[in-house]
Coordinates of C-alpha atoms and ligand atoms in Angstrom, one line a residue:
Chain A
X1 CA 27.0 -6.5 -2.8
X2 CA 25.0 -6.8 0.4
X3 CA 21.5 -5.6 1.1
X4 CA 20.0 -5.1 4.5
X5 CA 16.4 -6.2 5.3
X6 CA 14.1 -5.4 8.2
X7 CA 10.9 -7.2 8.8
X8 CA 9.3 -4.9 11.3
X9 CA 6.5 -6.7 12.9
X10 CA 4.2 -5.8 15.8
X11 CA 5.4 -8.7 17.8
X12 CA 9.0 -9.2 16.6
X13 CA 11.6 -7.6 14.4
X14 CA 13.7 -9.7 12.1
X15 CA 16.9 -8.1 10.6
X16 CA 18.9 -9.8 8.0
X17 CA 21.5 -9.5 5.2
X18 CA 21.0 -10.8 1.7
X19 CA 22.2 -10.5 -1.8
X20 CA 20.8 -9.8 -5.3
X21 CA 19.8 -13.4 -5.7
X22 CA 17.5 -13.2 -2.8
X23 CA 19.7 -15.4 -0.6
X24 CA 19.5 -14.6 3.1
X25 CA 23.0 -14.8 4.5
X26 CA 22.4 -13.8 8.1
X27 CA 19.3 -13.1 10.3
X28 CA 18.5 -12.2 13.8
X29 CA 15.2 -11.7 15.6
X30 CA 14.2 -9.8 18.7
X31 CA 10.9 -8.8 20.3
X32 CA 9.2 -5.5 19.5
X33 CA 9.6 -3.3 22.5
X34 CA 9.6 0.5 22.8
X35 CA 10.6 2.0 19.4
X36 CA 13.8 3.7 20.7
X37 CA 15.1 0.4 22.1
X38 CA 14.0 -1.7 19.2
X39 CA 15.3 0.6 16.5
X40 CA 18.5 0.9 18.5
X41 CA 19.0 -2.9 18.1
X42 CA 18.3 -2.6 14.4
X43 CA 21.0 0.1 14.1
X44 CA 23.5 -2.0 16.2
X45 CA 22.9 -4.9 13.9
X46 CA 23.6 -3.1 10.7
X47 CA 26.5 -1.0 12.0
X48 CA 29.3 -3.2 10.8
X49 CA 27.5 -5.0 8.0
X50 CA 28.4 -2.6 5.2
X51 CA 25.1 -2.8 3.3
X52 CA 24.5 -0.9 0.1
X53 CA 20.8 -0.4 0.8
X54 CA 18.2 -1.3 3.4
X55 CA 14.6 -2.4 2.8
X56 CA 12.0 -2.3 5.5
X57 CA 8.6 -4.0 5.4
X58 CA 6.6 -2.7 8.3
X59 CA 3.5 -3.4 10.4
X60 CA 1.1 -0.6 10.0
X61 CA -0.7 1.5 9.3
X62 CA 2.3 3.4 8.0
X63 CA 2.8 6.5 5.9
X64 CA 4.2 5.5 2.4
X65 CA 3.5 8.8 0.6
X66 CA 7.0 10.1 -0.4
X67 CA 5.6 13.6 -0.6
X68 CA 4.3 13.7 3.0
X69 CA 6.3 15.3 5.8
X70 CA 5.4 12.1 7.8
X71 CA 6.8 9.7 5.1
X72 CA 8.3 6.7 6.9
X73 CA 6.2 7.1 10.1
X74 CA 4.2 4.3 11.7
X75 CA 0.9 6.2 12.1
X76 CA -2.3 5.4 14.0
X77 CA -1.3 2.1 15.6
X78 CA -2.6 1.5 19.2
X79 CA 0.8 -0.2 20.0
X80 CA 2.2 1.7 23.0
X81 CA 5.0 4.1 22.0
X82 CA 4.7 3.5 18.2
X83 CA 1.8 5.8 17.4
X84 CA 3.0 8.5 14.9
X85 CA 6.6 7.3 15.3
X86 CA 9.3 8.3 12.7
X87 CA 10.7 4.8 12.1
X88 CA 12.3 5.4 8.7
X89 CA 13.7 8.9 9.5
X90 CA 15.4 7.5 12.6
X91 CA 17.0 4.7 10.6
X92 CA 18.0 7.1 7.8
X93 CA 19.9 9.2 10.3
X94 CA 22.1 6.2 11.2
X95 CA 22.9 5.0 7.6
X96 CA 23.6 7.0 4.5
X97 CA 22.2 4.4 2.0
X98 CA 19.1 4.2 -0.1
X99 CA 16.1 2.9 1.9
X100 CA 13.0 1.0 0.7
X101 CA 9.9 1.4 2.8
X102 CA 6.5 -0.3 2.5
X103 CA 4.0 -2.4 4.3
X104 CA 5.0 -5.9 5.4
X105 CA 2.5 -7.5 3.0
X106 CA 3.4 -5.3 0.1
X107 CA 7.1 -6.3 0.8
X108 CA 6.1 -10.0 0.8
X109 CA 4.2 -9.6 -2.4
X110 CA 7.3 -8.0 -4.0
X111 CA 9.6 -10.7 -2.7
X112 CA 7.4 -13.4 -4.1
X113 CA 7.3 -11.6 -7.5
X114 CA 11.1 -11.2 -7.5
X115 CA 12.3 -14.6 -6.3
X116 CA 9.3 -16.7 -5.2
X117 CA 6.2 -18.3 -6.5
X118 CA 5.1 -15.3 -8.5
X119 CA 8.5 -14.8 -10.1
X120 CA 8.2 -13.5 -13.6
X121 CA 4.6 -12.4 -13.1
X122 CA 3.6 -8.7 -13.2
X123 CA 0.9 -9.1 -10.6
X124 CA 0.0 -11.0 -7.4
X125 CA -1.8 -10.6 -4.2
X126 CA -0.1 -11.7 -0.9
X127 CA -2.5 -12.4 2.0
X128 CA -1.2 -13.0 5.5
X129 CA -3.7 -14.8 7.7
X130 CA -2.2 -14.5 11.2
X131 CA -2.9 -12.3 14.2
X132 CA -4.5 -10.1 11.7
X133 CA -5.3 -10.3 8.0
X134 CA -3.2 -8.2 5.6
X135 CA -3.1 -8.0 1.8
X136 CA -0.1 -6.9 -0.3
X137 CA -1.1 -5.7 -3.8
X138 CA 1.3 -5.9 -6.7
X139 CA -0.2 -4.8 -10.0
X140 CA 1.4 -4.1 -13.4
X141 CA 4.8 -4.5 -11.9
X142 CA 4.2 -2.0 -9.2
X143 CA 3.3 -2.1 -5.5
X144 CA -0.1 -0.4 -4.9
X145 CA 0.1 2.6 -2.6
X146 CA -2.8 5.0 -3.4
X147 CA -4.5 7.1 -0.8
X148 CA -3.0 5.3 2.2
X149 CA -2.1 1.7 1.4
X150 CA -4.1 -1.5 0.9
X151 CA -5.9 -2.8 4.0
X152 CA -7.7 -5.6 2.3
X153 CA -8.0 -7.6 5.5
X154 CA -10.9 -5.5 6.6
X155 CA -13.3 -6.1 3.7
X156 CA -16.8 -7.3 4.5
X157 CA -17.8 -10.8 3.7
X158 CA -21.2 -12.6 3.9
X159 CA -21.7 -14.7 7.0
X160 CA -21.2 -18.4 6.9
X161 CA -24.8 -19.8 6.8
X162 CA -26.2 -19.8 10.3
X163 CA -23.1 -18.2 11.8
X164 CA -24.0 -15.8 14.6
X165 CA -20.4 -15.1 15.8
X166 CA -20.1 -11.3 15.9
X167 CA -16.4 -11.1 15.1
X168 CA -13.5 -9.5 17.0
X169 CA -12.4 -6.5 14.8
X170 CA -12.5 -3.4 17.1
X171 CA -13.5 -1.3 14.0
X172 CA -15.9 -3.6 12.1
X173 CA -16.7 -6.6 14.2
X174 CA -17.3 -9.2 11.5
X175 CA -15.0 -8.0 8.7
X176 CA -12.7 -10.6 7.2
X177 CA -10.0 -10.1 9.9
X178 CA -12.7 -10.1 12.5
X179 CA -14.0 -13.5 11.6
X180 CA -11.0 -15.3 10.0
X181 CA -7.7 -14.2 11.7
X182 CA -6.2 -16.4 14.4
X183 CA -7.8 -14.6 17.3
X184 CA -11.2 -14.9 15.7
X185 CA -10.8 -18.6 15.4
X186 CA -9.8 -18.8 19.0
X187 CA -12.7 -16.7 20.1
X188 CA -15.2 -18.7 18.1
X189 CA -14.0 -22.1 19.3
X190 CA -12.5 -21.4 22.6
X191 CA -9.2 -23.1 21.8
X192 CA -6.1 -22.0 20.0
X193 CA -6.4 -22.3 16.2
X194 CA -3.3 -24.5 16.1
X195 CA -5.0 -27.0 18.4
X196 CA -8.1 -27.7 16.3
X197 CA -7.9 -31.0 14.4
X198 CA -7.5 -30.8 10.6
X199 CA -11.0 -32.2 10.0
X200 CA -12.7 -29.7 12.3
X201 CA -15.6 -27.7 10.9
X202 CA -13.5 -24.6 11.8
X203 CA -11.5 -25.0 8.6
X204 CA -14.6 -25.1 6.3
X205 CA -15.8 -21.9 7.9
X206 CA -12.4 -20.4 7.6
X207 CA -12.2 -21.3 3.9
X208 CA -15.7 -19.9 3.3
X209 CA -14.6 -16.5 4.4
X210 CA -11.1 -16.4 2.9
X211 CA -12.4 -17.9 -0.4
X212 CA -15.1 -15.3 -0.6
X213 CA -12.7 -12.4 -0.1
X214 CA -10.3 -13.8 -2.7
X215 CA -13.1 -14.2 -5.2
X216 CA -14.0 -10.6 -4.9
X217 CA -10.4 -9.5 -5.1
X218 CA -9.8 -11.6 -8.2
X219 CA -12.8 -9.9 -9.8
X220 CA -11.7 -6.4 -8.8
X221 CA -8.0 -6.5 -9.8
X222 CA -7.5 -9.8 -11.7
X223 CA -4.1 -10.8 -10.1
X224 CA -2.0 -13.4 -11.9
X225 CA -1.4 -15.3 -8.6
X226 CA -2.8 -15.3 -5.1
X227 CA -0.3 -16.2 -2.3
X228 CA -1.6 -17.2 1.2
X229 CA 0.8 -17.0 4.1
X230 CA 0.7 -16.4 7.9
X231 CA 0.3 -18.7 10.9
X232 CA -3.2 -19.8 10.1
X233 CA -2.2 -21.0 6.6
X234 CA 0.1 -23.5 8.2
X235 CA -3.1 -25.6 8.1
X236 CA -2.4 -26.9 4.7
X237 CA -5.8 -28.6 4.4
X238 CA -7.2 -25.0 3.9
X239 CA -5.7 -24.7 0.4
X240 CA -8.1 -27.1 -1.4
X241 CA -11.0 -25.8 0.6
X242 CA -10.3 -22.2 -0.3
X243 CA -9.7 -23.0 -3.9
X244 CA -13.1 -24.7 -4.0
X245 CA -14.8 -21.7 -2.4
X246 CA -13.2 -19.3 -5.0
X247 CA -14.4 -21.5 -7.9
X248 CA -17.9 -21.7 -6.4
X249 CA -18.1 -17.9 -6.0
X250 CA -16.7 -17.1 -9.4
X251 CA -19.0 -19.8 -10.9
X252 CA -17.2 -19.7 -14.3
X253 CA -17.7 -16.0 -14.9
X254 CA -14.1 -15.3 -15.5
X255 CA -12.9 -17.5 -18.3
X256 CA -9.2 -18.3 -17.5
X257 CA -7.5 -21.7 -17.2
X258 CA -5.7 -20.3 -14.1
X259 CA -9.1 -20.3 -12.3
X260 CA -10.2 -23.7 -13.5
X261 CA -7.8 -26.6 -14.1
X262 CA -4.9 -24.4 -13.1
X263 CA -6.2 -23.3 -9.7
X264 CA -3.8 -25.4 -7.7
X265 CA -1.0 -23.3 -9.1
X266 CA -3.0 -20.1 -8.8
X267 CA -3.8 -20.1 -5.0
X268 CA -0.6 -21.2 -3.4
X269 CA 1.6 -20.9 -0.2
X270 CA 4.6 -18.5 -0.3
X271 CA 7.4 -19.9 -2.4
X272 CA 9.9 -18.3 0.0
X273 CA 8.4 -20.0 3.0
X274 CA 9.3 -18.5 6.3
X275 CA 11.7 -16.1 4.5
X276 CA 8.8 -14.5 2.6
X277 CA 8.8 -11.5 4.9
X278 CA 12.6 -11.0 5.1
X279 CA 13.1 -11.5 1.3
X280 CA 10.3 -9.0 0.7
X281 CA 12.2 -6.4 2.6
X282 CA 15.4 -7.4 0.7
X283 CA 13.5 -6.8 -2.5
X284 CA 12.5 -3.4 -1.3
X285 CA 16.1 -2.6 -0.5
X286 CA 17.2 -3.8 -3.9
X287 CA 14.6 -1.7 -5.6
X288 CA 15.6 1.4 -3.7
X289 CA 19.2 0.9 -4.7
X290 CA 18.3 0.5 -8.4
X291 CA 16.1 3.6 -8.2
Chain B
X1 CA -3.0 16.4 -34.4
X2 CA -6.2 14.4 -34.4
X3 CA -7.0 11.2 -32.5
X4 CA -9.8 8.8 -33.2
X5 CA -11.9 7.4 -30.4
X6 CA -14.3 4.4 -30.4
X7 CA -16.7 3.7 -27.5
X8 CA -17.7 0.2 -28.4
X9 CA -20.8 -0.6 -26.4
X10 CA -23.0 -3.6 -26.4
X11 CA -26.0 -1.4 -27.3
X12 CA -24.4 1.4 -29.3
X13 CA -21.1 2.4 -30.8
X14 CA -19.9 6.0 -30.5
X15 CA -17.1 7.2 -32.8
X16 CA -15.4 10.5 -32.5
X17 CA -12.4 12.7 -33.2
X18 CA -10.5 14.6 -30.6
X19 CA -7.3 16.4 -29.8
X20 CA -4.6 16.2 -27.2
X21 CA -6.5 18.5 -24.9
X22 CA -9.3 16.0 -24.6
X23 CA -11.7 18.1 -26.7
X24 CA -14.2 16.1 -28.7
X25 CA -14.5 17.8 -32.1
X26 CA -16.9 15.4 -33.8
X27 CA -19.0 12.4 -32.8
X28 CA -21.4 10.0 -34.3
X29 CA -23.4 7.1 -32.8
X30 CA -25.1 4.0 -34.2
X31 CA -26.6 0.9 -32.8
X32 CA -24.5 -2.2 -32.3
X33 CA -25.5 -4.8 -34.9
X34 CA -23.6 -7.7 -36.4
X35 CA -19.8 -7.1 -36.0
X36 CA -19.1 -6.9 -39.8
X37 CA -21.7 -4.2 -40.3
X38 CA -20.9 -2.3 -37.2
X39 CA -17.1 -2.3 -37.7
X40 CA -17.7 -1.4 -41.4
X41 CA -19.4 1.8 -40.2
X42 CA -16.5 2.5 -37.9
X43 CA -14.1 2.1 -40.8
X44 CA -16.2 4.3 -43.0
X45 CA -16.3 7.0 -40.3
X46 CA -12.5 7.2 -39.9
X47 CA -11.6 6.8 -43.6
X48 CA -11.2 10.5 -44.4
X49 CA -10.5 11.7 -40.9
X50 CA -6.7 11.5 -41.0
X51 CA -6.2 10.5 -37.4
X52 CA -2.8 9.8 -36.0
X53 CA -4.0 7.1 -33.6
X54 CA -7.2 5.4 -32.6
X55 CA -8.3 4.3 -29.1
X56 CA -11.0 1.8 -28.4
X57 CA -12.8 1.2 -25.1
X58 CA -14.8 -1.9 -25.6
X59 CA -17.6 -3.8 -23.9
X60 CA -16.4 -7.2 -22.8
X61 CA -15.1 -9.5 -21.8
X62 CA -12.2 -8.8 -24.1
X63 CA -8.6 -10.0 -24.6
X64 CA -6.1 -7.3 -23.6
X65 CA -3.1 -9.5 -23.3
X66 CA -0.7 -8.2 -25.9
X67 CA 1.2 -11.5 -25.9
X68 CA -1.9 -13.5 -26.8
X69 CA -2.8 -14.6 -30.4
X70 CA -6.3 -13.4 -29.5
X71 CA -5.3 -10.0 -28.4
X72 CA -7.9 -7.5 -29.4
X73 CA -10.8 -10.0 -29.5
X74 CA -14.1 -9.7 -27.8
X75 CA -14.2 -13.1 -26.1
X76 CA -17.0 -14.9 -24.3
X77 CA -19.9 -12.5 -24.8
X78 CA -23.3 -14.1 -25.4
X79 CA -24.0 -11.2 -27.8
X80 CA -25.0 -12.8 -31.2
X81 CA -22.1 -12.7 -33.7
X82 CA -19.6 -11.0 -31.3
X83 CA -18.3 -14.1 -29.4
X84 CA -14.6 -14.6 -30.0
X85 CA -14.6 -11.8 -32.7
X86 CA -11.3 -10.1 -33.7
X87 CA -12.5 -6.5 -33.3
X88 CA -9.1 -4.9 -33.0
X89 CA -7.4 -7.0 -35.8
X90 CA -10.1 -6.0 -38.2
X91 CA -9.8 -2.3 -37.5
X92 CA -6.0 -2.6 -37.7
X93 CA -6.2 -4.0 -41.2
X94 CA -8.0 -0.8 -42.2
X95 CA -5.8 1.8 -40.6
X96 CA -2.0 1.9 -40.3
X97 CA -1.8 3.9 -37.0
X98 CA -1.1 3.0 -33.4
X99 CA -4.2 1.6 -31.6
X100 CA -5.1 1.7 -28.0
X101 CA -7.4 -1.1 -26.7
X102 CA -8.9 -1.7 -23.3
X103 CA -12.2 -2.2 -21.5
X104 CA -14.8 0.6 -21.7
X105 CA -14.5 1.2 -17.9
X106 CA -10.7 1.2 -17.9
X107 CA -10.8 3.7 -20.7
X108 CA -13.2 5.9 -18.8
X109 CA -10.9 5.7 -15.7
X110 CA -8.0 6.8 -17.9
X111 CA -10.0 9.6 -19.4
X112 CA -11.0 10.9 -16.0
X113 CA -7.4 10.7 -14.8
X114 CA -6.2 12.5 -17.9
X115 CA -8.7 15.3 -18.3
X116 CA -11.5 14.8 -15.8
X117 CA -12.2 14.7 -12.1
X118 CA -9.2 12.5 -11.3
X119 CA -6.8 14.7 -13.3
X120 CA -3.3 14.7 -11.7
X121 CA -4.1 11.7 -9.5
X122 CA -2.1 8.5 -10.0
X123 CA -5.1 6.3 -9.1
X124 CA -8.9 6.1 -9.4
X125 CA -11.7 3.6 -9.8
X126 CA -14.4 4.2 -12.4
X127 CA -17.7 2.5 -11.7
X128 CA -20.5 2.4 -14.3
X129 CA -23.9 1.4 -12.9
X130 CA -26.1 0.9 -15.9
X131 CA -27.3 -2.2 -17.7
X132 CA -24.5 -3.9 -15.9
X133 CA -21.9 -2.9 -13.3
X134 CA -18.3 -2.4 -14.5
X135 CA -15.3 -1.1 -12.8
X136 CA -12.2 0.5 -14.4
X137 CA -9.1 0.3 -12.3
X138 CA -6.3 2.8 -12.6
X139 CA -3.4 2.3 -10.1
X140 CA 0.1 3.8 -9.8
X141 CA -0.5 5.6 -13.2
X142 CA -1.4 2.3 -14.9
X143 CA -4.5 0.6 -16.1
X144 CA -4.9 -2.7 -14.4
X145 CA -5.0 -5.7 -16.7
X146 CA -3.7 -8.8 -14.9
X147 CA -5.0 -12.3 -15.6
X148 CA -8.0 -11.2 -17.7
X149 CA -9.2 -7.7 -16.7
X150 CA -11.1 -6.3 -13.8
X151 CA -14.7 -7.4 -13.5
X152 CA -15.5 -5.7 -10.2
X153 CA -19.2 -5.5 -11.0
X154 CA -19.6 -9.1 -9.9
X155 CA -18.2 -9.0 -6.4
X156 CA -20.4 -10.4 -3.6
X157 CA -22.1 -8.1 -1.1
X158 CA -24.1 -8.7 2.0
X159 CA -27.9 -8.5 1.5
X160 CA -29.8 -5.4 2.6
X161 CA -31.4 -6.4 5.9
X162 CA -34.5 -8.4 5.2
X163 CA -34.0 -8.4 1.4
X164 CA -35.1 -11.7 -0.2
X165 CA -34.6 -10.6 -3.8
X166 CA -32.5 -13.3 -5.5
X167 CA -30.8 -11.1 -8.0
X168 CA -30.6 -11.3 -11.8
X169 CA -27.0 -12.1 -12.6
X170 CA -27.0 -15.3 -14.7
X171 CA -23.7 -16.3 -13.1
X172 CA -24.1 -15.3 -9.5
X173 CA -27.7 -14.3 -8.9
X174 CA -27.1 -11.7 -6.2
X175 CA -23.6 -10.3 -6.9
X176 CA -23.4 -6.5 -7.1
X177 CA -24.5 -6.4 -10.7
X178 CA -27.3 -8.9 -9.9
X179 CA -28.8 -6.7 -7.2
X180 CA -27.8 -3.1 -8.2
X181 CA -27.7 -2.6 -12.0
X182 CA -30.6 -1.1 -13.8
X183 CA -32.3 -4.4 -14.7
X184 CA -32.1 -5.5 -11.0
X185 CA -33.8 -2.4 -9.9
X186 CA -36.5 -2.9 -12.5
X187 CA -36.9 -6.6 -11.5
X188 CA -37.1 -5.7 -7.8
X189 CA -39.7 -3.0 -8.1
X190 CA -41.5 -3.9 -11.3
X191 CA -41.0 -0.4 -12.8
X192 CA -38.1 1.2 -14.7
X193 CA -35.4 2.6 -12.5
X194 CA -35.9 6.0 -14.1
X195 CA -39.5 6.1 -13.0
X196 CA -39.0 5.6 -9.3
X197 CA -39.3 8.8 -7.3
X198 CA -36.2 10.3 -5.7
X199 CA -37.4 9.5 -2.2
X200 CA -38.2 5.9 -2.9
X201 CA -36.7 3.2 -0.7
X202 CA -35.1 1.8 -3.8
X203 CA -32.3 4.3 -3.6
X204 CA -31.4 3.5 0.0
X205 CA -31.1 -0.1 -0.9
X206 CA -29.1 0.8 -4.0
X207 CA -26.7 2.9 -2.0
X208 CA -26.4 0.1 0.6
X209 CA -25.0 -2.3 -2.1
X210 CA -22.9 0.2 -4.0
X211 CA -21.5 1.7 -0.8
X212 CA -20.5 -1.7 0.5
X213 CA -18.7 -2.7 -2.7
X214 CA -16.9 0.7 -2.7
X215 CA -15.8 0.3 0.9
X216 CA -14.3 -3.1 0.2
X217 CA -12.6 -1.8 -3.0
X218 CA -11.2 1.2 -1.1
X219 CA -9.8 -1.2 1.5
X220 CA -8.2 -3.5 -1.1
X221 CA -6.6 -0.9 -3.4
X222 CA -6.8 2.5 -1.7
X223 CA -7.7 4.5 -4.8
X224 CA -7.3 8.3 -4.6
X225 CA -10.8 8.9 -6.1
X226 CA -13.9 6.9 -6.9
X227 CA -16.0 8.0 -9.9
X228 CA -19.5 6.8 -10.4
X229 CA -21.1 6.9 -13.8
X230 CA -23.8 5.1 -15.9
X231 CA -27.5 5.5 -16.3
X232 CA -28.5 4.6 -12.7
X233 CA -26.1 7.3 -11.3
X234 CA -28.2 10.0 -13.0
X235 CA -30.1 9.7 -9.8
X236 CA -28.0 12.3 -8.1
X237 CA -29.6 11.7 -4.7
X238 CA -27.6 8.5 -4.6
X239 CA -24.3 10.2 -4.1
X240 CA -24.8 11.4 -0.5
X241 CA -26.4 8.0 0.4
X242 CA -23.5 6.1 -1.0
X243 CA -20.9 8.3 0.7
X244 CA -22.7 7.7 4.0
X245 CA -22.6 3.9 3.4
X246 CA -18.9 4.0 2.6
X247 CA -18.2 5.9 5.8
X248 CA -20.4 3.6 7.9
X249 CA -18.6 0.5 6.5
X250 CA -15.1 1.9 6.9
X251 CA -16.0 3.2 10.4
X252 CA -12.9 5.3 10.7
X253 CA -10.5 2.5 10.1
X254 CA -8.6 4.1 7.3
X255 CA -7.4 7.4 8.6
X256 CA -7.5 9.9 5.6
X257 CA -9.3 13.2 5.3
X258 CA -10.4 12.2 1.8
X259 CA -12.6 9.6 3.5
X260 CA -13.9 11.9 6.2
X261 CA -14.5 15.6 5.7
X262 CA -13.3 15.3 2.1
X263 CA -15.6 12.5 1.0
X264 CA -17.8 14.8 -1.1
X265 CA -14.8 15.3 -3.4
X266 CA -13.8 11.6 -3.1
X267 CA -16.9 9.8 -4.4
X268 CA -18.0 11.9 -7.4
X269 CA -19.7 11.8 -10.8
X270 CA -17.6 11.8 -13.9
X271 CA -15.9 15.1 -14.6
X272 CA -16.3 14.5 -18.3
X273 CA -20.0 13.8 -18.1
X274 CA -21.5 12.1 -21.1
X275 CA -18.1 12.3 -22.8
X276 CA -16.4 10.1 -20.2
X277 CA -16.5 7.1 -22.4
X278 CA -15.4 8.8 -25.6
X279 CA -12.7 10.8 -23.9
X280 CA -11.5 7.6 -22.3
X281 CA -11.0 6.1 -25.7
X282 CA -9.3 9.3 -26.8
X283 CA -6.9 8.9 -23.9
X284 CA -6.2 5.3 -24.9
X285 CA -5.4 6.5 -28.5
X286 CA -3.1 9.2 -27.2
X287 CA -1.3 6.8 -24.9
X288 CA -0.8 4.4 -27.9
X289 CA 0.7 7.2 -30.0
X290 CA 3.1 8.3 -27.3
X291 CA 4.2 4.7 -26.7
Ligands
LIG1 N1 -0.3 -24.1 13.0 C1 -1.2 -23.2 13.1 N2 -2.5 -23.5 12.9 C2 -3.4 -22.6 13.0 N3 -3.2 -21.3 13.4 C3 -2.0 -21.0 13.7 C4 -0.9 -21.9 13.6 N4 0.2 -21.3 14.0 C5 -0.1 -20.0 14.3 N5 -1.4 -19.8 14.1 C6 -2.2 -18.6 14.4 O1 -1.6 -17.5 13.7 C7 -1.6 -16.4 14.5 C8 -0.2 -15.8 14.4 O2 0.1 -15.5 13.1 P1 1.6 -15.3 12.5 O3 1.5 -15.1 11.1 O4 2.5 -16.4 13.0 O5 2.1 -14.0 13.2 P2 1.7 -12.4 13.1 O6 0.4 -12.4 12.3 O7 1.5 -11.9 14.4 O8 2.8 -11.9 12.3 C9 -2.1 -16.7 15.9 O9 -3.4 -16.2 16.0 C10 -2.1 -18.2 15.9 O10 -3.2 -18.7 16.6
LIG2 N1 -32.4 8.5 -15.0 C1 -32.2 7.2 -14.6 N2 -32.5 6.8 -13.4 C2 -32.3 5.5 -13.0 N3 -31.9 4.6 -13.9 C3 -31.6 4.9 -15.1 C4 -31.8 6.2 -15.6 N4 -31.4 6.3 -16.9 C5 -31.0 5.0 -17.2 N5 -31.2 4.2 -16.2 C6 -30.9 2.8 -16.1 O1 -29.5 2.6 -16.6 C7 -29.5 1.4 -17.4 C8 -28.8 1.9 -18.7 O2 -27.5 2.3 -18.4 P1 -26.6 3.1 -19.3 O3 -25.3 3.5 -18.6 O4 -27.3 4.3 -19.9 O5 -26.2 2.2 -20.5 P2 -25.3 0.9 -20.7 O6 -25.0 0.4 -19.3 O7 -26.2 -0.1 -21.4 O8 -24.1 1.4 -21.4 C9 -30.9 0.9 -17.6 O9 -31.0 -0.2 -16.9 C10 -31.8 2.0 -17.1 O10 -32.9 1.5 -16.4
LIG3 ZN1 -12.0 -4.8 10.5
LIG4 ZN1 -22.5 -11.7 -11.3

């Protein structure tokens, strides 16, 4: 049985085919242009693939309220053409199969819980630190939806001591995304994040913010694992720095070995690597099929 | 059918009997002393009550992992006699009925979702701002457990502009509980919180911290309602101040009427009033009975 997967990003779309074991058997990628054109390419890709279900993990904000008339829409994005666009309804018209639909980060969290580094756990958080910061929330074996959907990239953190950088989030200035996503690093240092050396102070500041946000998230929802992906997390030296910040902020208050001697297995990179997004969408498709 | 309910607090225990409609038919209260004595009184109370199940919402931290050998224990509390004490096992030995067991704030969240101000909603957060700050987390129709259990009272917030108060949390100093619980207010101003006039600057500062924590929680888990209880929230003038802080911090980023024109119905006092805790335990008992 084949499942279709769509990783619908603001910069590029990835479409693929996979199976129930989470194996990706085929994948293609193309830039995100106008929705008609982009979704046309998605439909062309799946036309002869004979998939039993399709899962879509999408950039947002999106409507994931099944009772809403706008279910399946991309909503208030400033991205030209995509504001209030019926992405899911358009794909549903083309294929008569069950569809899964959620945020890209919720999808990635589900993928990791199904086949990746959170396999067998009933909760995890999936952070992506890239062009923006997003958080997927998987709790008690369910993806968190709620009022809209999680947007944990925009939480407020305390400033790094002495930091005067005002941040780049158009809504909040110095929210987590505004001080810690790739564009913030670039704005702060005047060079691309990927060009900063591994021992640059930038990474200590980065870990300060991310570690602080994770500590508060661990306190609020007590996830069984925290997964950090996205372009910025290619800087592997961040992991020990972030773990140290989390420990420092919790200061022993939560008594759990996972947060002490086990922290190297608690705050981790995606187990599915660069397939985390696509496998997440695959997991959404599989879940839709099984009801 | 009668359900037993125990609100196990660090200062006092409340025991009661209720029915499936959430009506409390009887209640008694006594101070929390040594566990043997206190649990003895609980057992005496229920002995002739013929309850079909008992729900317990407990002060913590507690073990709520059903697969742990220490399930049902109060764990690392500094409270004399109660550290690592098998509260639930002891009560189970006395009564052969299904038991529900969770944190006091999770219980209160469930009670509000069952009969109170979050009735019919599949998610809510329940904050208590009292001697400490606790947060109950109810998401996608389930209470959040995770690694240990939510401890959202200890998240870090930014300081109120110009505030130099170091906070009173023994673990974190100026975490939310350390700057906003009743004892913090008393330490900051040198008088009991209940004695400060309604127009005192204390309440603006209080709302600043609580509103900031709520904004970050709304971003992370997108609850459908936020309920604020506990002694400090008897200061009703806090509600509009907190709502304003939440709006200011979100700054329109999350597009939902509940966070704009609907915010007066979004951030609210407990619908069950002073029965919120006991009804929460009742709801836990009912849930245990129904499996
Ligand atoms: N090796 C790297 N080190 C640090 N930052 C990187 C690296 N690679 C990419 N980035 C940053 O990550 C961001 C892109 O994130 P990515 O997760 O790849 O895509 P997106 O978030 O757009 O889906 C850019 O801001 C870029 O500067
Ligand atoms: N009317 C009031 N106004 C402000 N603070 C109050 C009021 N009543 C109680 N408090 C504060 O709330 C705290 C007690 O909280 P409460 O929720 O009643 O109990 P607990 O948290 O111990 O279960 C105390 O620190 C007290 O100062
Ligand atoms: Zn922001
Ligand atoms: Zn604390």
